[in-house]
């Protein structure tokens, strides 16, 4: 990757035709070191957040040795880019072929499940192996998170004790896990989930070797400043102390967003200005899926190749390059009022679920990747305690904004 000091240096030094992903390797290193130094247990990177080889290599170099994978292609990526890494197959629903290949071809020994049928699949496809670690995923409240992951996975409380007991009978090591929802704004959500897990373990009447508190650790976006990361660690540490029947249990977490959100932005070119609508060369089918579909408030700034933009700003809507009416990002985004064709908008904080969700739809998949050395947006690892928003109000207002989603239109 070629390195520029800043994205503006790039824009001023050469022609930029396709979207450019700006990588910030120091942000990945910083986040990886922070979690290794501060989380009182094992840290697994949730590969789904961003499977780019440069990120896997940087995390590995920075000491991350344990990965949460959800498919054989993710297992292959980790095998290739993170030599010697340990992997946990934490997707609660796996194909029989992928269980078999993970166990026999790639040496994976850790598998998640949230129902008896999946337990049976794991047992059958590993030939009732005696060396598996089974992680029972529990359904927990996602009320403290901006992005709920409830409703698809997790054994409900009324069935959990029975499943924990059944898994215990076949596991060399047994764990429980949950996901409090992505971009969790309230550290207390981890505590509530852990105490609920404790209650279910007591009800099951068995010992548990691992408590995996999942992902959900937040990053800072406009209008969404969470409490400091230290508060999350403190809440988890306190709750772990309080959990019953866990004398020798290990603590794990699986951050995705928090490890990589800060490390990528995209430079996208304005192809046309039509009133308050800016037509760009990246969009909902590229790196801006969450901006379009989840109304995620990413930070923006303008880079102009020649001359300076005016000081006055205006509100704009963004449209991506495809012929699809859903390729629209209502924003609004505040940008210089004199924005013009050929200007470059940098959209920040796209490291998590930006690159990972991008497609080639309509032929618009080509991107370049460069490294840059600046970090213009606030980092979660440097936030001051008094900067946090009223997190309950933030969660409610984002949920409301999302319910006001415009009607979807058919593809053009
Ligand atoms: C099992 C599992 N672990 C971890 C994560 C990462 O979550 P986050 O990016 O919110 O940290 C996810 C996200 O979907 C997940 O499904």
Short mmCIF file of C-alpha atoms and ligand atoms in Angstrom, two decimals:
data_model
loop_
_atom_site.label_atom_id
_atom_site.label_comp_id
_atom_site.label_asym_id
_atom_site.label_seq_id
_atom_site.Cartn_x
_atom_site.Cartn_y
_atom_site.Cartn_z
CA UNK A 1 0.00 0.00 0.00
CA UNK A 2 1.32 3.44 -0.90
CA UNK A 3 1.35 5.80 2.09
CA UNK A 4 0.23 9.46 1.99
CA UNK A 5 0.48 11.75 4.97
CA UNK A 6 -3.19 12.75 4.59
CA UNK A 7 -6.03 12.04 2.15
CA UNK A 8 -5.82 15.68 1.00
CA UNK A 9 -2.17 15.08 -0.02
CA UNK A 10 -3.40 12.24 -2.24
CA UNK A 11 -6.21 14.31 -3.76
CA UNK A 12 -3.80 17.18 -4.48
CA UNK A 13 -1.07 14.99 -5.93
CA UNK A 14 -2.89 12.90 -8.50
CA UNK A 15 -6.06 12.02 -10.39
CA UNK A 16 -8.59 9.95 -8.37
CA UNK A 17 -11.08 8.09 -10.52
CA UNK A 18 -12.41 5.21 -8.40
CA UNK A 19 -13.27 5.23 -4.68
CA UNK A 20 -10.15 5.03 -2.50
CA UNK A 21 -10.14 3.24 0.83
CA UNK A 22 -7.79 5.04 3.24
CA UNK A 23 -6.29 2.54 5.67
CA UNK A 24 -4.99 3.63 9.08
CA UNK A 25 -2.91 0.70 10.34
CA UNK A 26 -1.98 2.51 13.57
CA UNK A 27 -5.67 2.57 14.58
CA UNK A 28 -5.86 -1.25 14.31
CA UNK A 29 -2.63 -1.64 16.28
CA UNK A 30 -3.81 0.79 18.92
CA UNK A 31 -7.19 -0.93 19.36
CA UNK A 32 -5.61 -4.38 19.42
CA UNK A 33 -3.08 -3.33 22.07
CA UNK A 34 -5.78 -1.62 24.10
CA UNK A 35 -7.95 -4.73 24.27
CA UNK A 36 -4.96 -7.00 24.96
CA UNK A 37 -3.83 -4.70 27.78
CA UNK A 38 -7.22 -3.94 29.32
CA UNK A 39 -9.64 -6.81 28.79
CA UNK A 40 -9.19 -9.29 31.66
CA UNK A 41 -9.39 -12.38 29.44
CA UNK A 42 -9.08 -13.65 25.87
CA UNK A 43 -9.84 -11.28 22.98
CA UNK A 44 -11.18 -12.82 19.75
CA UNK A 45 -11.44 -10.62 16.66
CA UNK A 46 -14.85 -11.06 14.97
CA UNK A 47 -13.60 -11.43 11.39
CA UNK A 48 -17.01 -10.56 9.92
CA UNK A 49 -16.48 -6.90 10.82
CA UNK A 50 -13.71 -6.56 8.23
CA UNK A 51 -11.98 -9.55 6.65
CA UNK A 52 -9.43 -7.50 4.64
CA UNK A 53 -6.06 -9.25 4.56
CA UNK A 54 -4.24 -6.07 5.62
CA UNK A 55 -6.39 -5.91 8.77
CA UNK A 56 -5.89 -9.58 9.64
CA UNK A 57 -2.14 -9.21 9.14
CA UNK A 58 -1.98 -6.01 11.21
CA UNK A 59 -4.02 -7.49 14.06
CA UNK A 60 -1.84 -10.58 14.06
CA UNK A 61 1.32 -8.48 14.11
CA UNK A 62 -0.16 -6.49 17.01
CA UNK A 63 -0.68 -9.62 19.09
CA UNK A 64 -4.27 -10.73 18.36
CA UNK A 65 -4.06 -14.51 18.22
CA UNK A 66 -7.67 -15.65 18.54
CA UNK A 67 -10.39 -15.20 15.90
CA UNK A 68 -14.18 -15.55 15.79
CA UNK A 69 -15.03 -17.04 12.39
CA UNK A 70 -18.42 -17.71 10.81
CA UNK A 71 -17.66 -19.65 7.61
CA UNK A 72 -15.03 -21.75 5.82
CA UNK A 73 -13.87 -18.76 3.71
CA UNK A 74 -13.23 -16.80 6.95
CA UNK A 75 -11.35 -19.81 8.37
CA UNK A 76 -9.22 -19.92 5.21
CA UNK A 77 -8.45 -16.21 5.45
CA UNK A 78 -7.31 -16.50 9.06
CA UNK A 79 -5.27 -19.61 8.25
CA UNK A 80 -3.53 -17.73 5.43
CA UNK A 81 -2.90 -14.39 7.11
CA UNK A 82 -2.57 -15.24 10.81
CA UNK A 83 -0.20 -18.20 11.15
CA UNK A 84 -0.68 -20.19 14.34
CA UNK A 85 -3.93 -18.43 15.23
CA UNK A 86 -6.67 -20.12 17.21
CA UNK A 87 -10.18 -20.01 15.79
CA UNK A 88 -13.67 -20.37 17.27
CA UNK A 89 -16.52 -21.19 14.88
CA UNK A 90 -19.13 -19.06 16.60
CA UNK A 91 -21.91 -18.96 14.02
CA UNK A 92 -24.78 -20.71 15.80
CA UNK A 93 -26.06 -22.29 12.54
CA UNK A 94 -23.46 -24.09 10.41
CA UNK A 95 -23.72 -26.43 7.46
CA UNK A 96 -22.71 -30.02 8.14
CA UNK A 97 -19.94 -29.73 5.53
CA UNK A 98 -18.47 -26.65 7.20
CA UNK A 99 -18.47 -28.29 10.66
CA UNK A 100 -16.66 -31.32 9.21
CA UNK A 101 -14.10 -29.29 7.27
CA UNK A 102 -13.48 -26.92 10.18
CA UNK A 103 -12.76 -29.83 12.52
CA UNK A 104 -10.85 -32.21 10.25
CA UNK A 105 -9.16 -29.86 7.72
CA UNK A 106 -8.51 -26.73 9.77
CA UNK A 107 -8.21 -28.05 13.32
CA UNK A 108 -11.05 -25.93 14.73
CA UNK A 109 -12.21 -27.28 18.08
CA UNK A 110 -14.56 -24.57 19.32
CA UNK A 111 -18.16 -24.48 18.07
CA UNK A 112 -21.22 -22.43 19.02
CA UNK A 113 -24.81 -23.63 19.12
CA UNK A 114 -28.15 -22.37 20.32
CA UNK A 115 -30.38 -25.44 19.99
CA UNK A 116 -30.33 -29.20 20.31
CA UNK A 117 -30.45 -29.85 16.55
CA UNK A 118 -27.21 -27.88 16.06
CA UNK A 119 -25.61 -29.75 18.98
CA UNK A 120 -26.52 -33.00 17.26
CA UNK A 121 -24.99 -31.78 13.95
CA UNK A 122 -21.72 -30.85 15.67
CA UNK A 123 -21.54 -34.20 17.45
CA UNK A 124 -22.28 -36.22 14.32
CA UNK A 125 -19.96 -34.29 11.99
CA UNK A 126 -17.02 -34.48 14.42
CA UNK A 127 -17.73 -38.17 15.06
CA UNK A 128 -18.53 -37.47 18.73
CA UNK A 129 -15.04 -36.06 19.26
CA UNK A 130 -13.95 -35.85 22.87
CA UNK A 131 -11.91 -32.69 22.39
CA UNK A 132 -14.53 -30.10 21.41
CA UNK A 133 -15.34 -26.90 23.24
CA UNK A 134 -19.04 -26.10 22.96
CA UNK A 135 -20.31 -22.56 23.43
CA UNK A 136 -24.04 -22.20 24.13
CA UNK A 137 -25.30 -18.87 22.83
CA UNK A 138 -27.95 -17.33 25.06
CA UNK A 139 -30.63 -14.84 23.99
CA UNK A 140 -30.23 -11.61 25.97
CA UNK A 141 -31.70 -8.12 25.88
CA UNK A 142 -30.30 -5.85 23.13
CA UNK A 143 -32.04 -2.76 24.51
CA UNK A 144 -28.81 -0.87 25.18
CA UNK A 145 -27.54 -1.19 21.61
CA UNK A 146 -28.03 0.91 18.49
CA UNK A 147 -28.01 -2.14 16.25
CA UNK A 148 -30.04 -5.02 17.66
CA UNK A 149 -28.84 -8.53 16.92
CA UNK A 150 -31.68 -10.09 18.92
CA UNK A 151 -34.31 -12.07 17.13
CA UNK A 152 -32.15 -14.43 15.09
CA UNK A 153 -29.85 -16.33 17.44
CA UNK A 154 -29.71 -17.32 21.08
CA UNK A 155 -31.52 -19.96 23.12
CA UNK A 156 -34.38 -18.40 25.10
CA UNK A 157 -34.14 -18.51 28.89
CA UNK A 158 -36.87 -21.14 29.28
CA UNK A 159 -34.87 -23.66 27.19
CA UNK A 160 -31.34 -22.62 28.13
CA UNK A 161 -30.71 -24.72 31.27
CA UNK A 162 -31.65 -27.93 29.48
CA UNK A 163 -29.39 -27.13 26.49
CA UNK A 164 -26.47 -26.18 28.76
CA UNK A 165 -26.85 -29.53 30.54
CA UNK A 166 -26.98 -31.50 27.28
CA UNK A 167 -23.95 -29.68 25.83
CA UNK A 168 -21.99 -30.26 29.07
CA UNK A 169 -22.34 -34.01 28.61
CA UNK A 170 -20.42 -33.85 25.29
CA UNK A 171 -17.98 -30.99 25.77
CA UNK A 172 -14.40 -31.18 26.91
CA UNK A 173 -14.90 -27.51 27.76
CA UNK A 174 -18.24 -25.74 27.97
CA UNK A 175 -18.92 -22.04 27.53
CA UNK A 176 -21.86 -19.67 27.41
CA UNK A 177 -21.97 -16.63 25.14
CA UNK A 178 -24.34 -13.85 24.15
CA UNK A 179 -24.35 -10.67 22.06
CA UNK A 180 -25.74 -7.51 23.64
CA UNK A 181 -26.18 -5.89 20.18
CA UNK A 182 -23.72 -3.90 18.08
CA UNK A 183 -22.68 -0.41 19.16
CA UNK A 184 -23.83 -1.06 22.72
CA UNK A 185 -24.17 2.33 24.40
CA UNK A 186 -24.62 1.08 27.96
CA UNK A 187 -21.91 -0.81 29.86
CA UNK A 188 -24.64 -2.08 32.23
CA UNK A 189 -26.02 -4.20 29.34
CA UNK A 190 -23.02 -6.55 29.76
CA UNK A 191 -23.62 -6.80 33.47
CA UNK A 192 -27.32 -7.65 33.01
CA UNK A 193 -26.49 -10.30 30.40
CA UNK A 194 -23.78 -11.84 32.58
CA UNK A 195 -26.04 -12.05 35.62
CA UNK A 196 -28.75 -13.63 33.48
CA UNK A 197 -26.16 -16.15 32.21
CA UNK A 198 -25.17 -16.86 35.81
CA UNK A 199 -28.79 -17.55 36.75
CA UNK A 200 -29.18 -20.00 33.85
CA UNK A 201 -25.93 -21.82 34.70
CA UNK A 202 -27.11 -22.25 38.30
CA UNK A 203 -30.44 -23.55 37.01
CA UNK A 204 -28.60 -26.04 34.76
CA UNK A 205 -26.60 -27.25 37.75
CA UNK A 206 -23.37 -27.83 35.84
CA UNK A 207 -19.94 -26.22 35.74
CA UNK A 208 -18.98 -23.84 32.96
CA UNK A 209 -15.41 -23.19 31.79
CA UNK A 210 -15.89 -20.08 29.61
CA UNK A 211 -18.00 -16.95 29.75
CA UNK A 212 -17.89 -15.19 26.38
CA UNK A 213 -19.38 -11.69 26.52
CA UNK A 214 -19.46 -11.37 22.71
CA UNK A 215 -19.02 -8.20 20.69
CA UNK A 216 -20.96 -4.95 20.84
CA UNK A 217 -18.14 -2.68 22.11
CA UNK A 218 -18.84 0.75 20.58
CA UNK A 219 -17.04 3.40 18.55
CA UNK A 220 -17.63 7.15 18.29
CA UNK A 221 -19.85 8.45 15.46
CA UNK A 222 -21.47 11.88 15.09
CA UNK A 223 -24.26 12.18 17.66
CA UNK A 224 -23.22 8.89 19.21
CA UNK A 225 -20.52 9.21 21.85
CA UNK A 226 -20.57 6.21 24.19
CA UNK A 227 -19.16 6.14 27.73
CA UNK A 228 -15.42 5.42 27.89
CA UNK A 229 -14.26 1.90 27.06
CA UNK A 230 -12.89 1.59 30.62
CA UNK A 231 -16.50 1.65 31.89
CA UNK A 232 -17.32 -1.41 29.77
CA UNK A 233 -14.32 -3.29 31.11
CA UNK A 234 -15.17 -2.32 34.69
CA UNK A 235 -18.80 -3.45 34.29
CA UNK A 236 -17.67 -6.80 32.86
CA UNK A 237 -15.03 -7.32 35.54
CA UNK A 238 -17.49 -6.56 38.36
CA UNK A 239 -20.19 -8.81 36.92
CA UNK A 240 -17.68 -11.64 36.40
CA UNK A 241 -16.79 -11.44 40.11
CA UNK A 242 -20.47 -11.62 40.97
CA UNK A 243 -21.27 -14.58 38.73
CA UNK A 244 -21.85 -17.71 40.77
CA UNK A 245 -20.38 -21.22 40.24
CA UNK A 246 -17.52 -19.95 38.12
CA UNK A 247 -14.47 -20.74 40.15
CA UNK A 248 -12.06 -21.40 37.31
CA UNK A 249 -13.92 -20.04 34.32
CA UNK A 250 -12.17 -18.02 31.61
CA UNK A 251 -13.54 -14.76 30.28
CA UNK A 252 -13.64 -14.10 26.52
CA UNK A 253 -14.87 -11.25 24.32
CA UNK A 254 -15.35 -11.02 20.54
CA UNK A 255 -15.09 -7.38 19.44
CA UNK A 256 -15.54 -6.59 15.76
CA UNK A 257 -16.51 -2.94 15.39
CA UNK A 258 -14.33 -1.59 18.24
CA UNK A 259 -11.15 -3.12 16.82
CA UNK A 260 -11.55 -1.83 13.27
CA UNK A 261 -14.14 0.98 12.96
CA UNK A 262 -11.54 3.74 13.17
CA UNK A 263 -9.12 2.24 10.67
CA UNK A 264 -10.77 2.89 7.29
CA UNK A 265 -12.43 5.79 5.51
CA UNK A 266 -13.40 6.10 1.84
CA UNK A 267 -12.71 8.89 -0.62
CA UNK A 268 -15.68 9.12 -2.97
CA UNK A 269 -15.93 11.51 -5.92
CA UNK A 270 -18.86 13.80 -6.64
CA UNK A 271 -20.01 12.94 -10.19
CA UNK A 272 -22.94 15.34 -10.29
CA UNK A 273 -24.60 17.99 -8.14
CA UNK A 274 -28.39 18.28 -8.57
CA UNK A 275 -29.76 20.76 -6.02
CA UNK A 276 -29.21 19.20 -2.61
CA UNK A 277 -28.49 15.77 -4.15
CA UNK A 278 -24.89 14.66 -4.59
CA UNK A 279 -24.30 11.70 -6.92
CA UNK A 280 -21.17 9.80 -5.82
CA UNK A 281 -19.05 6.93 -7.09
CA UNK A 282 -19.58 4.87 -3.90
CA UNK A 283 -22.88 4.08 -2.18
CA UNK A 284 -25.27 1.63 -0.55
CA UNK A 285 -23.96 -1.31 -2.58
CA UNK A 286 -20.38 -0.30 -1.89
CA UNK A 287 -18.96 0.74 1.44
CA UNK A 288 -22.01 2.77 2.49
CA UNK A 289 -24.52 -0.03 3.17
CA UNK A 290 -24.98 0.96 6.81
CA UNK A 291 -25.21 4.66 5.97
CA UNK A 292 -28.09 3.89 3.60
CA UNK A 293 -29.91 1.02 5.26
CA UNK A 294 -29.22 1.57 8.97
CA UNK A 295 -29.03 5.38 8.68
CA UNK A 296 -25.65 5.21 10.38
CA UNK A 297 -24.27 8.73 10.98
CA UNK A 298 -20.76 8.56 9.53
CA UNK A 299 -18.56 11.70 9.67
CA UNK A 300 -17.81 13.49 6.37
CA UNK A 301 -15.34 16.11 5.14
CA UNK A 302 -14.52 17.61 1.77
CA UNK A 303 -11.21 17.52 -0.11
CA UNK A 304 -10.80 19.75 -3.19
CA UNK A 305 -7.95 19.14 -5.60
CA UNK A 306 -7.47 22.84 -6.47
CA UNK A 307 -8.48 25.81 -4.33
CA UNK A 308 -10.34 25.89 -1.05
CA UNK A 309 -14.05 25.18 -0.48
CA UNK A 310 -16.16 28.09 0.84
CA UNK A 311 -16.86 28.47 4.55
CA UNK A 312 -20.64 28.36 4.20
CA UNK A 313 -22.23 24.92 4.56
CA UNK A 314 -25.51 23.34 3.45
CA UNK A 315 -27.34 20.04 3.96
CA UNK A 316 -27.04 17.39 1.27
CA UNK A 317 -28.46 13.98 0.42
CA UNK A 318 -26.15 11.40 -1.13
CA UNK A 319 -26.81 8.95 -3.95
CA UNK A 320 -24.56 6.04 -4.91
CA UNK A 321 -23.52 5.11 -8.46
CA UNK A 322 -25.88 2.20 -9.21
CA UNK A 323 -29.20 2.40 -11.05
CA UNK A 324 -31.07 1.30 -7.95
CA UNK A 325 -33.40 3.68 -6.14
CA UNK A 326 -32.38 2.13 -2.82
CA UNK A 327 -28.84 3.41 -3.44
CA UNK A 328 -29.70 6.55 -1.49
CA UNK A 329 -28.37 7.98 1.76
CA UNK A 330 -30.74 10.62 3.10
CA UNK A 331 -28.35 12.00 5.73
CA UNK A 332 -28.56 14.97 5.83
CA UNK A 333 -24.82 15.66 5.59
CA UNK A 334 -23.38 19.13 6.24
CA UNK A 335 -20.83 20.00 3.53
CA UNK A 336 -19.55 23.21 1.93
CA UNK A 337 -22.42 24.85 0.02
CA UNK A 338 -20.23 25.35 -3.08
CA UNK A 339 -19.48 21.62 -3.44
CA UNK A 340 -18.99 20.78 -7.11
CA UNK A 341 -18.47 17.94 -9.56
CA UNK A 342 -14.98 16.45 -9.08
CA UNK A 343 -14.77 17.26 -5.36
CA UNK A 344 -13.88 14.37 -3.10
CA UNK A 345 -15.93 13.55 0.00
CA UNK A 346 -14.16 11.54 2.67
CA UNK A 347 -16.56 9.39 4.68
CA UNK A 348 -14.95 8.27 7.92
CA UNK A 349 -15.21 5.47 10.49
CA UNK A 350 -16.01 2.85 7.85
CA UNK A 351 -13.60 0.17 9.05
CA UNK A 352 -16.36 -1.95 10.54
CA UNK A 353 -19.01 -3.34 8.20
CA UNK A 354 -18.00 -1.00 5.32
CA UNK A 355 -15.55 -3.01 3.24
CA UNK A 356 -17.15 -6.21 4.54
CA UNK A 357 -20.54 -5.40 3.01
CA UNK A 358 -19.38 -3.92 -0.32
CA UNK A 359 -20.51 -5.58 -3.57
CA UNK A 360 -19.74 -5.28 -7.30
CA UNK A 361 -23.38 -4.54 -8.14
CA UNK A 362 -23.83 -2.77 -11.48
CA UNK A 363 -20.07 -3.00 -12.11
CA UNK A 364 -19.11 -0.47 -9.44
CA UNK A 365 -16.85 -2.62 -7.25
CA UNK A 366 -13.43 -1.25 -8.21
CA UNK A 367 -11.57 0.44 -5.35
CA UNK A 368 -8.02 1.42 -4.59
CA UNK A 369 -6.46 1.15 -1.14
CA UNK A 370 -3.80 3.47 0.29
CA UNK A 371 -2.45 4.05 3.79
CA UNK A 372 -2.71 7.47 5.49
CA UNK A 373 -1.24 8.79 8.72
CA UNK A 374 -3.85 11.21 10.05
CA UNK A 375 -6.86 10.53 12.30
CA UNK A 376 -9.29 13.42 12.09
CA UNK A 377 -12.12 11.82 14.09
CA UNK A 378 -12.28 11.17 17.84
CA UNK A 379 -10.99 7.79 18.96
CA UNK A 380 -12.85 5.56 21.39
CA UNK A 381 -9.53 4.82 23.02
CA UNK A 382 -8.92 8.45 23.90
CA UNK A 383 -12.43 9.60 24.92
CA UNK A 384 -12.80 11.66 28.10
CA UNK A 385 -15.42 10.56 30.63
CA UNK A 386 -17.49 13.74 30.43
CA UNK A 387 -17.94 13.55 26.65
CA UNK A 388 -20.46 10.71 26.66
CA UNK A 389 -23.99 11.40 25.39
CA UNK A 390 -27.17 10.60 27.27
CA UNK A 391 -26.93 7.02 26.02
CA UNK A 392 -30.52 5.98 26.71
CA UNK A 393 -31.85 8.93 24.72
CA UNK A 394 -29.38 8.19 21.91
CA UNK A 395 -30.53 4.57 21.59
CA UNK A 396 -34.20 5.64 21.53
CA UNK A 397 -33.67 8.42 18.99
CA UNK A 398 -31.75 6.17 16.57
CA UNK A 399 -34.45 3.50 16.85
CA UNK A 400 -37.09 6.14 16.03
CA UNK A 401 -35.14 7.54 13.07
CA UNK A 402 -34.86 4.05 11.66
CA UNK A 403 -38.59 3.45 11.95
CA UNK A 404 -39.11 6.52 9.76
CA UNK A 405 -37.36 4.66 6.90
CA UNK A 406 -38.64 5.79 3.48
CA UNK A 407 -40.70 3.28 1.48
CA UNK A 408 -38.44 1.00 -0.58
CA UNK A 409 -38.81 1.36 -4.34
CA UNK A 410 -38.29 -1.20 -7.04
CA UNK A 411 -34.97 -1.37 -8.82
CA UNK A 412 -34.65 0.90 -11.83
C1 LIG B 1 -21.07 -13.94 17.14
C2 LIG B 1 -20.63 -12.53 16.96
N1 LIG B 1 -19.56 -12.09 17.64
C3 LIG B 1 -19.08 -10.85 17.51
C4 LIG B 1 -19.68 -9.95 16.63
C5 LIG B 1 -19.09 -8.58 16.51
O1 LIG B 1 -19.95 -7.64 16.98
P1 LIG B 1 -19.49 -6.11 17.09
O2 LIG B 1 -19.00 -5.72 15.73
O3 LIG B 1 -20.73 -5.40 17.50
O4 LIG B 1 -18.42 -6.05 18.11
C6 LIG B 1 -20.83 -10.34 15.91
C7 LIG B 1 -21.48 -9.41 15.00
O5 LIG B 1 -22.44 -9.69 14.32
C8 LIG B 1 -21.32 -11.67 16.07
O6 LIG B 1 -22.36 -12.12 15.37
#
